mmCIF file of C-alpha atoms in Angstrom:
data_model
loop_
_atom_site.group_PDB
_atom_site.id
_atom_site.type_symbol
_atom_site.label_atom_id
_atom_site.label_comp_id
_atom_site.label_asym_id
_atom_site.label_seq_id
_atom_site.Cartn_x
_atom_site.Cartn_y
_atom_site.Cartn_z
ATOM 1 C CA MET A 1 -38.076 4.303 29.229
ATOM 2 C CA PRO A 2 -36.118 2.359 26.541
ATOM 3 C CA VAL A 3 -36.701 3.504 22.986
ATOM 4 C CA ALA A 4 -38.240 0.856 20.722
ATOM 5 C CA TYR A 5 -36.810 0.602 17.213
ATOM 6 C CA THR A 6 -38.428 -0.976 14.190
ATOM 7 C CA ILE A 7 -35.590 -2.266 12.051
ATOM 8 C CA GLN A 8 -36.190 -2.039 8.313
ATOM 9 C CA PRO A 9 -33.547 -2.688 5.646
ATOM 10 C CA THR A 10 -32.292 0.229 3.578
ATOM 11 C CA TYR A 11 -31.820 -2.166 0.649
ATOM 12 C CA ALA A 12 -33.398 -5.580 0.142
ATOM 13 C CA ILE A 13 -32.588 -7.264 -3.170
ATOM 14 C CA ASP A 14 -33.488 -10.792 -4.284
ATOM 15 C CA ASP A 15 -35.691 -12.649 -6.767
ATOM 16 C CA ALA A 16 -37.269 -16.067 -7.265
ATOM 17 C CA THR A 17 -33.785 -17.587 -7.480
ATOM 18 C CA LEU A 18 -33.480 -17.334 -3.707
ATOM 19 C CA LEU A 19 -36.605 -19.418 -3.090
ATOM 20 C CA GLU A 20 -35.544 -22.014 -5.647
ATOM 21 C CA THR A 21 -32.096 -22.552 -4.090
ATOM 22 C CA ASP A 22 -31.093 -24.824 -1.225
ATOM 23 C CA LEU A 23 -29.548 -22.174 1.012
ATOM 24 C CA THR A 24 -27.747 -24.797 3.098
ATOM 25 C CA THR A 25 -25.338 -25.083 0.140
ATOM 26 C CA CYS A 26 -24.732 -21.329 0.074
ATOM 27 C CA THR A 27 -22.314 -18.873 1.665
ATOM 28 C CA LEU A 28 -23.434 -15.883 3.730
ATOM 29 C CA LEU A 29 -21.156 -12.838 3.563
ATOM 30 C CA VAL A 30 -21.734 -10.425 6.460
ATOM 31 C CA MET A 31 -20.329 -6.882 6.763
ATOM 32 C CA ILE A 32 -20.512 -5.091 10.109
ATOM 33 C CA GLY A 33 -19.656 -1.414 10.544
ATOM 34 C CA SER A 34 -20.531 1.409 12.894
ATOM 35 C CA GLY A 35 -24.232 1.955 12.274
ATOM 36 C CA THR A 36 -24.421 -0.584 9.427
ATOM 37 C CA PHE A 37 -25.112 -4.288 9.008
ATOM 38 C CA SER A 38 -25.198 -5.803 5.515
ATOM 39 C CA TYR A 39 -25.106 -9.269 4.047
ATOM 40 C CA ALA A 40 -25.117 -11.066 0.711
ATOM 41 C CA VAL A 41 -26.000 -14.656 -0.173
ATOM 42 C CA LEU A 42 -23.633 -16.387 -2.602
ATOM 43 C CA ALA A 43 -24.174 -19.717 -4.357
ATOM 44 C CA PRO A 44 -20.534 -20.857 -4.513
ATOM 45 C CA LEU A 45 -20.838 -23.544 -7.209
ATOM 46 C CA GLN A 46 -22.443 -21.117 -9.664
ATOM 47 C CA ARG A 47 -20.450 -18.203 -8.212
ATOM 48 C CA LYS A 48 -23.709 -16.286 -8.235
ATOM 49 C CA PHE A 49 -25.022 -13.674 -5.817
ATOM 50 C CA LEU A 50 -28.650 -14.428 -4.970
ATOM 51 C CA ALA A 51 -29.598 -11.766 -2.431
ATOM 52 C CA LEU A 52 -28.391 -8.665 -0.635
ATOM 53 C CA LYS A 53 -29.753 -6.805 2.354
ATOM 54 C CA SER A 54 -28.416 -3.742 4.144
ATOM 55 C CA TYR A 55 -29.465 -2.060 7.389
ATOM 56 C CA SER A 56 -28.462 1.395 8.585
ATOM 57 C CA TYR A 57 -29.134 2.956 11.961
ATOM 58 C CA GLN A 58 -27.904 5.858 14.025
ATOM 59 C CA PRO A 59 -25.269 4.696 16.521
ATOM 60 C CA ARG A 60 -26.096 5.816 20.035
ATOM 61 C CA THR A 61 -23.548 6.907 22.621
ATOM 62 C CA VAL A 62 -23.853 3.871 24.856
ATOM 63 C CA ALA A 63 -21.129 1.274 24.445
ATOM 64 C CA MET A 64 -23.533 -1.537 23.482
ATOM 65 C CA ALA A 65 -25.410 0.453 20.808
ATOM 66 C CA ASP A 66 -24.249 -1.505 17.751
ATOM 67 C CA LEU A 67 -24.703 -4.861 19.456
ATOM 68 C CA GLU A 68 -28.192 -3.959 20.666
ATOM 69 C CA MET A 69 -29.236 -2.909 17.160
ATOM 70 C CA ILE A 70 -27.804 -6.060 15.575
ATOM 71 C CA GLU A 71 -29.714 -8.166 18.099
ATOM 72 C CA GLN A 72 -32.885 -6.440 16.904
ATOM 73 C CA ILE A 73 -31.967 -7.149 13.282
ATOM 74 C CA PHE A 74 -31.714 -10.831 14.152
ATOM 75 C CA ASP A 75 -35.168 -10.674 15.734
ATOM 76 C CA ALA A 76 -36.596 -9.119 12.554
ATOM 77 C CA ASP A 77 -34.727 -11.018 9.807
ATOM 78 C CA ARG A 78 -35.400 -14.748 9.826
ATOM 79 C CA LEU A 79 -33.123 -15.452 6.864
ATOM 80 C CA LEU A 80 -30.167 -14.990 9.215
ATOM 81 C CA PHE A 81 -31.156 -18.198 11.034
ATOM 82 C CA THR A 82 -30.653 -20.316 7.915
ATOM 83 C CA ALA A 83 -28.063 -23.069 8.315
ATOM 84 C CA PHE A 84 -25.741 -21.749 5.593
ATOM 85 C CA LYS A 85 -22.874 -23.987 4.559
ATOM 86 C CA LYS A 86 -20.399 -21.201 5.303
ATOM 87 C CA VAL A 87 -20.590 -17.791 6.974
ATOM 88 C CA LEU A 88 -17.878 -15.133 6.707
ATOM 89 C CA LEU A 89 -17.976 -12.233 9.169
ATOM 90 C CA ALA A 90 -16.208 -9.047 8.094
ATOM 91 C CA PHE A 91 -15.665 -5.904 10.140
ATOM 92 C CA SER A 92 -15.343 -2.452 8.621
ATOM 93 C CA SER A 93 -13.341 -0.207 10.945
ATOM 94 C CA ALA A 94 -10.193 1.893 11.133
ATOM 95 C CA ASP A 95 -8.706 -0.421 13.771
ATOM 96 C CA ASN A 96 -6.215 -2.204 11.552
ATOM 97 C CA THR A 97 -2.671 -2.011 10.227
ATOM 98 C CA LEU A 98 -0.836 -3.731 7.359
ATOM 99 C CA VAL A 99 2.422 -5.533 8.144
ATOM 100 C CA PRO A 100 4.847 -6.884 5.503
ATOM 101 C CA ARG A 101 4.751 -10.677 5.654
ATOM 102 C CA GLU A 102 8.522 -11.040 6.059
ATOM 103 C CA PHE A 103 8.450 -8.941 9.225
ATOM 104 C CA TYR A 104 5.319 -10.431 10.744
ATOM 105 C CA GLN A 105 5.459 -12.575 13.886
ATOM 106 C CA GLN A 106 2.232 -14.000 15.281
ATOM 107 C CA GLN A 107 3.216 -13.477 18.921
ATOM 108 C CA LEU A 108 3.712 -9.748 18.235
ATOM 109 C CA ARG A 109 0.348 -9.078 16.556
ATOM 110 C CA LYS A 110 -0.921 -6.934 19.442
ATOM 111 C CA ASP A 111 2.303 -4.924 19.404
ATOM 112 C CA TYR A 112 1.916 -4.115 15.695
ATOM 113 C CA LEU A 113 -1.563 -2.761 16.334
ATOM 114 C CA GLN A 114 -0.585 -0.801 19.434
ATOM 115 C CA ALA A 115 2.285 0.806 17.522
ATOM 116 C CA ALA A 116 -0.098 2.008 14.810
ATOM 117 C CA LEU A 117 -3.126 3.160 16.812
ATOM 118 C CA PRO A 118 -4.644 3.117 20.299
ATOM 119 C CA HIS A 119 -5.847 -0.346 21.244
ATOM 120 C CA LYS A 120 -8.703 -1.125 23.608
ATOM 121 C CA SER A 121 -8.000 -3.904 26.068
ATOM 122 C CA GLN A 122 -11.451 -5.448 25.539
ATOM 123 C CA ASP A 123 -10.829 -5.978 21.820
ATOM 124 C CA ALA A 124 -9.813 -9.248 20.181
ATOM 125 C CA VAL A 125 -6.842 -9.000 17.802
ATOM 126 C CA LEU A 126 -7.163 -11.024 14.582
ATOM 127 C CA THR A 127 -5.283 -11.266 11.293
ATOM 128 C CA ASP A 128 -5.828 -11.779 7.561
ATOM 129 C CA GLU A 129 -2.969 -12.962 5.386
ATOM 130 C CA ILE A 130 -2.997 -11.331 1.938
ATOM 131 C CA ALA A 131 -0.556 -13.612 0.128
ATOM 132 C CA GLU A 132 -0.828 -11.880 -3.255
ATOM 133 C CA LEU A 133 0.424 -8.639 -1.692
ATOM 134 C CA GLY A 134 2.862 -10.179 0.780
ATOM 135 C CA LEU A 135 0.989 -8.511 3.669
ATOM 136 C CA VAL A 136 -0.731 -9.423 6.906
ATOM 137 C CA ASN A 137 -3.715 -7.301 7.942
ATOM 138 C CA VAL A 138 -3.774 -7.041 11.743
ATOM 139 C CA PHE A 139 -7.094 -5.781 13.133
ATOM 140 C CA SER A 140 -9.104 -5.558 16.325
ATOM 141 C CA VAL A 141 -12.754 -6.394 16.955
ATOM 142 C CA ASP A 142 -14.923 -5.769 20.002
ATOM 143 C CA LYS A 143 -14.988 -9.032 21.965
ATOM 144 C CA ASP A 144 -18.679 -8.818 22.844
ATOM 145 C CA MET A 145 -19.709 -8.181 19.234
ATOM 146 C CA LEU A 146 -17.430 -10.945 17.957
ATOM 147 C CA GLY A 147 -18.649 -13.425 20.550
ATOM 148 C CA PHE A 148 -22.318 -12.715 19.801
ATOM 149 C CA LEU A 149 -21.912 -13.086 16.024
ATOM 150 C CA ARG A 150 -19.742 -16.192 16.258
ATOM 151 C CA LYS A 151 -22.357 -17.833 18.452
ATOM 152 C CA GLU A 152 -25.337 -16.802 16.322
ATOM 153 C CA PHE A 153 -23.731 -17.881 13.048
ATOM 154 C CA SER A 154 -21.679 -20.818 14.403
ATOM 155 C CA THR A 155 -18.600 -19.648 12.522
ATOM 156 C CA ASP A 156 -14.965 -18.849 13.209
ATOM 157 C CA ASP A 157 -14.364 -17.303 9.775
ATOM 158 C CA VAL A 158 -13.599 -13.615 10.310
ATOM 159 C CA ALA A 159 -12.012 -11.028 8.002
ATOM 160 C CA HIS A 160 -11.448 -7.287 7.799
ATOM 161 C CA ALA A 161 -13.255 -5.207 5.176
ATOM 162 C CA HIS A 162 -10.004 -3.646 3.961
ATOM 163 C CA THR A 163 -8.688 -7.088 3.023
ATOM 164 C CA ALA A 164 -11.666 -7.551 0.701
ATOM 165 C CA LEU A 165 -11.091 -4.111 -0.842
ATOM 166 C CA LEU A 166 -7.435 -4.893 -1.552
ATOM 167 C CA LYS A 167 -8.362 -8.176 -3.222
ATOM 168 C CA GLY A 168 -11.083 -6.469 -5.240
ATOM 169 C CA TYR A 169 -8.875 -3.620 -6.439
ATOM 170 C CA ARG A 170 -6.214 -6.057 -7.636
ATOM 171 C CA GLN A 171 -8.763 -7.374 -10.154
ATOM 172 C CA ASP A 172 -8.879 -3.921 -11.726
ATOM 173 C CA ALA A 173 -6.276 -3.622 -14.499
ATOM 174 C CA ASP A 174 -6.123 0.131 -13.825
ATOM 175 C CA HIS A 175 -4.349 -0.416 -10.501
ATOM 176 C CA THR A 176 -1.122 -0.650 -12.530
ATOM 177 C CA ALA A 177 -1.471 2.927 -13.871
ATOM 178 C CA SER A 178 1.874 4.718 -13.605
ATOM 179 C CA GLU A 179 0.248 8.094 -12.891
ATOM 180 C CA GLY A 180 -1.381 6.601 -9.796
ATOM 181 C CA ILE A 181 -4.895 5.583 -8.905
ATOM 182 C CA ALA A 182 -6.804 6.352 -5.731
ATOM 183 C CA TYR A 183 -9.742 4.159 -4.757
ATOM 184 C CA ALA A 184 -12.223 5.692 -2.325
ATOM 185 C CA GLU A 185 -14.870 3.454 -0.740
ATOM 186 C CA VAL A 186 -17.248 6.075 0.657
ATOM 187 C CA GLN A 187 -19.739 5.472 3.453
ATOM 188 C CA ALA A 188 -21.934 7.954 5.355
ATOM 189 C CA GLN A 189 -19.407 8.948 8.022
ATOM 190 C CA HIS A 190 -16.096 7.538 6.824
ATOM 191 C CA PHE A 191 -14.254 6.447 3.705
ATOM 192 C CA THR A 192 -11.375 4.114 2.964
ATOM 193 C CA LEU A 193 -8.626 5.474 0.717
ATOM 194 C CA THR A 194 -6.370 3.033 -1.135
ATOM 195 C CA ILE A 195 -3.644 4.285 -3.472
ATOM 196 C CA TYR A 196 -1.649 2.335 -6.065
ATOM 197 C CA ALA A 197 0.976 3.421 -8.587
ATOM 198 C CA GLY A 198 2.437 1.110 -11.191
ATOM 199 C CA GLY A 199 0.734 -1.854 -9.524
ATOM 200 C CA LYS A 200 2.383 -1.156 -6.165
ATOM 201 C CA LEU A 201 0.254 -0.542 -3.091
ATOM 202 C CA LEU A 202 1.337 2.754 -1.559
ATOM 203 C CA MET A 203 -1.198 3.226 1.221
ATOM 204 C CA GLN A 204 -4.568 2.263 2.643
ATOM 205 C CA HIS A 205 -6.307 4.135 5.449
ATOM 206 C CA GLN A 206 -9.798 4.869 6.734
ATOM 207 C CA TYR A 207 -10.754 8.472 7.508
ATOM 208 C CA ALA A 208 -13.782 10.064 9.119
ATOM 209 C CA HIS A 209 -15.478 12.719 6.989
ATOM 210 C CA ARG A 210 -18.301 15.242 7.215
ATOM 211 C CA GLY A 211 -18.700 15.788 3.499
ATOM 212 C CA GLY A 212 -17.058 15.909 0.109
ATOM 213 C CA LEU A 213 -14.509 18.594 0.959
ATOM 214 C CA ASP A 214 -13.067 16.426 3.733
ATOM 215 C CA ILE A 215 -12.689 13.570 1.251
ATOM 216 C CA VAL A 216 -11.051 15.900 -1.298
ATOM 217 C CA TYR A 217 -8.570 17.091 1.328
ATOM 218 C CA TYR A 218 -7.488 13.585 2.317
ATOM 219 C CA ILE A 219 -7.187 12.393 -1.283
ATOM 220 C CA VAL A 220 -5.221 15.431 -2.458
ATOM 221 C CA ASN A 221 -2.974 15.506 0.598
ATOM 222 C CA SER A 222 -2.242 11.773 0.394
ATOM 223 C CA LEU A 223 -1.478 11.862 -3.334
ATOM 224 C CA ARG A 224 0.874 14.806 -2.944
ATOM 225 C CA GLN A 225 2.705 13.201 -0.021
ATOM 226 C CA LEU A 226 3.275 10.162 -2.235
ATOM 227 C CA GLY A 227 4.639 12.311 -5.065
ATOM 228 C CA LEU A 228 1.522 12.003 -7.218
ATOM 229 C CA SER A 229 -0.723 14.685 -8.723
ATOM 230 C CA GLU A 230 -4.443 14.887 -8.051
ATOM 231 C CA LEU A 231 -4.824 16.361 -11.554
ATOM 232 C CA GLN A 232 -3.285 13.302 -13.220
ATOM 233 C CA ALA A 233 -4.131 10.428 -10.889
ATOM 234 C CA ARG A 234 -7.316 8.500 -11.580
ATOM 235 C CA ILE A 235 -9.898 8.497 -8.799
ATOM 236 C CA LYS A 236 -12.285 5.542 -8.580
ATOM 237 C CA LEU A 237 -15.247 5.802 -6.264
ATOM 238 C CA GLY A 238 -17.326 3.092 -4.645
ATOM 239 C CA GLY A 239 -19.845 2.824 -1.849
ATOM 240 C CA ALA A 240 -22.871 4.882 -0.867
ATOM 241 C CA LEU A 241 -22.593 7.620 -3.506
ATOM 242 C CA THR A 242 -24.732 8.842 -6.384
ATOM 243 C CA LYS A 243 -23.755 11.129 -9.226
ATOM 244 C CA ASP A 244 -26.231 13.808 -8.152
ATOM 245 C CA SER A 245 -25.180 13.770 -4.484
ATOM 246 C CA GLN A 246 -23.550 16.808 -2.919
ATOM 247 C CA VAL A 247 -20.483 14.756 -1.998
ATOM 248 C CA PHE A 248 -19.934 13.716 -5.609
ATOM 249 C CA GLN A 249 -20.403 17.273 -6.843
ATOM 250 C CA GLU A 250 -17.776 18.542 -4.400
ATOM 251 C CA LEU A 251 -15.350 15.829 -5.446
ATOM 252 C CA SER A 252 -15.878 16.677 -9.122
ATOM 253 C CA ARG A 253 -14.917 20.322 -8.562
ATOM 254 C CA PHE A 254 -11.372 19.434 -7.533
ATOM 255 C CA LEU A 255 -10.639 15.973 -8.969
ATOM 256 C CA PRO A 256 -10.894 15.917 -12.774
ATOM 257 C CA ARG A 257 -10.395 12.174 -13.393
ATOM 258 C CA ILE A 258 -13.249 10.644 -11.410
ATOM 259 C CA GLU A 259 -14.628 7.220 -12.350
ATOM 260 C CA TRP A 260 -16.639 4.473 -10.659
ATOM 261 C CA VAL A 261 -15.385 1.083 -9.541
ATOM 262 C CA HIS A 262 -17.224 -1.927 -10.969
ATOM 263 C CA ARG A 263 -18.546 -4.905 -9.073
ATOM 264 C CA PRO A 264 -15.971 -7.746 -8.932
ATOM 265 C CA ASP A 265 -15.455 -9.874 -12.029
ATOM 266 C CA GLY A 266 -15.830 -13.631 -12.080
ATOM 267 C CA PHE A 267 -19.268 -13.721 -10.452
ATOM 268 C CA LEU A 268 -22.865 -13.790 -11.641
ATOM 269 C CA TYR A 269 -25.421 -11.318 -10.299
ATOM 270 C CA ILE A 270 -29.203 -11.416 -10.366
ATOM 271 C CA PRO A 271 -30.837 -8.817 -12.667
ATOM 272 C CA LYS A 272 -31.841 -6.494 -9.800
ATOM 273 C CA MET A 273 -28.176 -6.241 -8.772
ATOM 274 C CA ILE A 274 -27.063 -5.558 -12.330
ATOM 275 C CA ASP A 275 -29.666 -2.787 -12.550
ATOM 276 C CA MET A 276 -28.043 -1.036 -9.580
ATOM 277 C CA PRO A 277 -25.037 1.263 -10.088
ATOM 278 C CA SER A 278 -21.999 -1.018 -10.353
ATOM 279 C CA HIS A 279 -20.066 0.750 -7.587
ATOM 280 C CA GLN A 280 -22.658 0.193 -4.880
ATOM 281 C CA PHE A 281 -21.854 -2.565 -2.372
ATOM 282 C CA PHE A 282 -18.456 -3.166 -3.964
ATOM 283 C CA ASN A 283 -17.016 -3.869 -0.505
ATOM 284 C CA LEU A 284 -19.721 -6.443 0.267
ATOM 285 C CA TYR A 285 -19.384 -8.263 -3.059
ATOM 286 C CA ALA A 286 -15.583 -8.261 -2.678
ATOM 287 C CA LEU A 287 -15.927 -10.395 0.456
ATOM 288 C CA ALA A 288 -16.491 -13.327 -1.904
ATOM 289 C CA LEU A 289 -12.797 -13.035 -2.812
ATOM 290 C CA CYS A 290 -11.908 -13.799 0.828
ATOM 291 C CA VAL A 291 -13.784 -17.104 1.034
#
C-alpha cells in the first residue's frame, strides 16, 4: 500500500506585506535539491524579499521519489499556482563543472560534463554563463523533473545553485583575502566548498558528508592542496547550521578562523528574515543575483 505523506514546510516566513502586494509583479525563486524544495518571493522594483518557504523530506530509493514529493508540495501549497511575472528554477546538485569561457563551445557541452563526472543519458544538459568570472557552468538536470517544473511554472529560466553562490560570494569583500577564504554552504547531507585567494577563484565542488569531521577533512585537504593553510585561511559558513550544533562544534575544534556569511547586499528583507541568522538561506537569497 502506498505511504501517504503530509507535506509541511520546515520554514514558512512572511508578513502582511505579502497580502498587500500584487504577486503578478513579483519574481519567484525556486531551489530544488535532493530531499529539499525551497522558494522565495521577491518584489523586483523594491528589491525586497517578501516571503520564504522551505520543505524537507527523506528521499526514498525509487527513482521518482523527489518528483513525487514535489507533486505533493504543489497539491498542498497554493501560492505556487500564482501567476508570477517571472520564475527562476535552480537545481542544487553535484552534477556540474566550470569551463573557462575562452575554451567553451556550445556543441561540446555534454563532453565537458562527461569528462568531469558520470553523466546519465536521461539528463538534460544546461549552462549558466558567469561573465564576471569568465566561466560557463555546465550542469545536468533530470529530464522528468525539469519537464514537470517547466510546465507547472510556465518558465524556461533555469540556473544552477553553484552559479548563485559564486555571484553571492563575489559581493563579499573578504573574497580578496590573500591568505585564502573557504566558503562552505552546508546542507543536511552535502556541502558546497568554494575557495578564493586574492580574489581569484581556485575551486568549487560539492561533497557528501556524514558530519562535521567529514567537512573538516575536505576543507583542510582542499586548502593544503592549493598551498593554503587551514590555520590562516578564513572559513565562512552558510546554510543549515547553528552555533550550538554538533557539526559547528566539530568544525570549531580544527578551524580557528570560522565566521558566518551574510545575506546578499543590495536587497531589502522583511523583519522576520532579518531576525533569522544571516547565513541561513544564503543560497536561496543569492538566486536573486541570477535574475
